[in-house]
Amino acid sequence: MRKQKPTIMSLFSKKISELQERTAKAVQGGGDKAIAKQIAMGKLPARERINKLLDPGSFYEYDLFIEHDAREFGMENKSLAGDGVVIGTGTINGKPVAIYAQDFTVAGGSLGSMHARKITKIMDYSLRMRIPLIGINDSGGARIQEGVNSLAGYGEIFFRNTLASGVIPQISVILGPCAGGAVYSPALTDYVFVVDKISKMFITGPEVIKSVLGEEIDMESLGGARVHCETTGNAHFFAESEEQCFDQIKELLSYIPAHNQEKQEPLKTKEPLKKYKIDKIVPADPTAPYDVRDVIKSITDNSEFIEIQEMWAPNIVIGYGRVGGRTVGFVANQPMVLAGVLDCDSSDKAARFIRYCDAFEIPIVTLEDMPGYLPGVDQEHAGVIRHGAKLLYAYSEATVPKVTIILRKAYGGGYIAMNSRHLRADFVFAWPTAEIAVMGPEGAANIIFRKEIMEAADPNEMRKQKVQEYKDKFANPYVAAAKGYIDTVIPPADTRKFILHALEISTNKVLKRPVKKHGVPPF
């Protein structure tokens, strides 16, 4: 009998079986033992992370079968599934995103040339398609067996981070070690998410520090999640678990546009919750503290507010809320911390946020209540002049709708820096409790009336009189209103109404600036 020739269907079935076998092997990453070890460390495997973050069933993986091309130090005999990184696209909240996740079970997630090529491929795709980019970092760093090729890979990633800046949102998620040169990619992105006890970021590890400086230090205190949220300001969101971290990312993406030319589609307007009574939040005593986040929640739709960098430079509050169904960026002095003064860190924090809002056409609302810049030798030596200038630059440069509400104190250079009319705020409103002056009444009276106070029969009584005289003259908003520096004095209860109106009429704002390649901020 003659042998039957294989049919098209049988060949097709054979190829499908082969594909399934190859796929099953590839998605195993470093194998069952490596995956078990990853889970024992409290970390999810790379693909499980992606599937938990993205909408169910939405992930499409690319370059699954890529292998490294290293040929030195025995690498030619090693097979690394997917070269230690998973890339693809999917959706979050129904909107497309590009994503990559380093797979620590494969060679410790180390970065070689093909690993980098996969990452840069999905970065190029996200920029070309104008969709957000999410990078999950879990890597031991550069693959030393590949030498300069690994360093070249990092350079290609950093270059693309810079190209994409201000065009698409770039989100970094640190879910394991991120060491050496690898840390600069997250630093170049817009938002960095960390998880307690899991995230580690540092330039030089504990071993190097010990060998060079002779100091013993553990990873957590060197570059753990809390360090980067509270001390360095490198991280923007802190989570207790990976699941909480993924929820934070989903919430953030619900507020920000997918790219810098996406026009906001307003959601249904919701009134603030009744428990947030704006005229009950701020004390009549100008020296009494209060939580400015409650003021924000008395303004935003449904009193919802997502705060950014909550644990760093807490004397200023930044984040997103919605007003009239549209996303708004809030910048607010926090009287509960250092009386809401500006300093080096708070200036950096606010300036970067303002520039992000401006790049993505998100209107900015500023709530002002602060006595100026933090005085002291430490601040002067830390460069408060240079850091403070960043805030001036950011507000001056921003062309999005800008609205300022002066709640209480607005003294000195701080008054100028917090989006004053002089930096081209579109609308400046003040409460009747606003105090707009060069400095506080006590300090001003001691300088202006120094002679009268010293020569008085009762210097303390004379000082009280002169402080009150200065208050009567400047501790109110009407002098500034008379000069046109503020648009009107408003009752606190009408704050949301005035903000809504200001944002509605400035929706189509157009502002031309001098033609130039770019400015030179005080970095």
mmCIF file of N, CA and C in Angstrom, residues 333 339-342 368-373 408-416 418:
data_model
loop_
_atom_site.group_PDB
_atom_site.id
_atom_site.type_symbol
_atom_site.label_atom_id
_atom_site.label_comp_id
_atom_site.label_asym_id
_atom_site.label_seq_id
_atom_site.Cartn_x
_atom_site.Cartn_y
_atom_site.Cartn_z
ATOM 1 N N ASN A 333 -0.612 74.619 49.737
ATOM 2 C CA ASN A 333 0.199 74.663 50.953
ATOM 3 C C ASN A 333 -0.523 73.892 52.056
ATOM 4 N N ALA A 339 3.709 75.025 58.951
ATOM 5 C CA ALA A 339 2.824 76.154 58.626
ATOM 6 C C ALA A 339 2.641 76.328 57.120
ATOM 7 N N GLY A 340 3.028 75.292 56.341
ATOM 8 C CA GLY A 340 2.840 75.361 54.897
ATOM 9 C C GLY A 340 3.918 76.137 54.164
ATOM 10 N N VAL A 341 5.058 76.392 54.820
ATOM 11 C CA VAL A 341 6.125 77.159 54.180
ATOM 12 C C VAL A 341 6.662 76.435 52.938
ATOM 13 N N LEU A 342 7.266 77.191 52.066
ATOM 14 C CA LEU A 342 7.990 76.618 50.931
ATOM 15 C C LEU A 342 9.439 76.378 51.342
ATOM 16 N N GLU A 368 -3.605 78.699 48.362
ATOM 17 C CA GLU A 368 -2.458 79.347 48.999
ATOM 18 C C GLU A 368 -2.743 79.742 50.437
ATOM 19 N N ASP A 369 -1.838 79.322 51.320
ATOM 20 C CA ASP A 369 -1.867 79.729 52.723
ATOM 21 C C ASP A 369 -0.512 79.408 53.316
ATOM 22 N N MET A 370 0.419 80.356 53.248
ATOM 23 C CA MET A 370 1.769 80.095 53.775
ATOM 24 C C MET A 370 2.473 81.410 54.083
ATOM 25 N N PRO A 371 3.378 81.366 55.064
ATOM 26 C CA PRO A 371 4.069 82.580 55.495
ATOM 27 C C PRO A 371 5.351 82.886 54.726
ATOM 28 N N GLY A 372 5.602 82.172 53.625
ATOM 29 C CA GLY A 372 6.803 82.448 52.830
ATOM 30 C C GLY A 372 7.720 81.243 52.744
ATOM 31 N N TYR A 373 9.007 81.512 52.499
ATOM 32 C CA TYR A 373 10.008 80.449 52.424
ATOM 33 C C TYR A 373 10.576 80.155 53.807
ATOM 34 N N ARG A 408 -5.619 82.263 53.267
ATOM 35 C CA ARG A 408 -5.206 83.078 54.427
ATOM 36 C C ARG A 408 -3.894 83.792 54.077
ATOM 37 N N LYS A 409 -2.786 83.307 54.608
ATOM 38 C CA LYS A 409 -1.524 84.031 54.483
ATOM 39 C C LYS A 409 -0.906 83.892 53.091
ATOM 40 N N ALA A 410 -0.425 85.013 52.558
ATOM 41 C CA ALA A 410 0.326 85.038 51.298
ATOM 42 C C ALA A 410 1.402 86.098 51.457
ATOM 43 N N TYR A 411 2.542 85.679 52.022
ATOM 44 C CA TYR A 411 3.583 86.628 52.402
ATOM 45 C C TYR A 411 4.811 86.527 51.499
ATOM 46 N N GLY A 412 5.401 87.666 51.233
ATOM 47 C CA GLY A 412 6.709 87.758 50.614
ATOM 48 C C GLY A 412 6.837 87.057 49.271
ATOM 49 N N GLY A 413 8.036 86.465 49.048
ATOM 50 C CA GLY A 413 8.291 85.774 47.791
ATOM 51 C C GLY A 413 7.381 84.589 47.582
ATOM 52 N N GLY A 414 6.884 84.025 48.681
ATOM 53 C CA GLY A 414 5.955 82.913 48.567
ATOM 54 C C GLY A 414 4.669 83.319 47.875
ATOM 55 N N TYR A 415 4.204 84.543 48.152
ATOM 56 C CA TYR A 415 3.005 85.056 47.480
ATOM 57 C C TYR A 415 3.214 85.097 45.969
ATOM 58 N N ILE A 416 4.385 85.548 45.556
ATOM 59 C CA ILE A 416 4.683 85.600 44.120
ATOM 60 C C ILE A 416 4.747 84.189 43.545
ATOM 61 N N MET A 418 3.473 81.276 44.429
ATOM 62 C CA MET A 418 2.308 80.403 44.405
ATOM 63 C C MET A 418 1.278 80.881 43.383
#
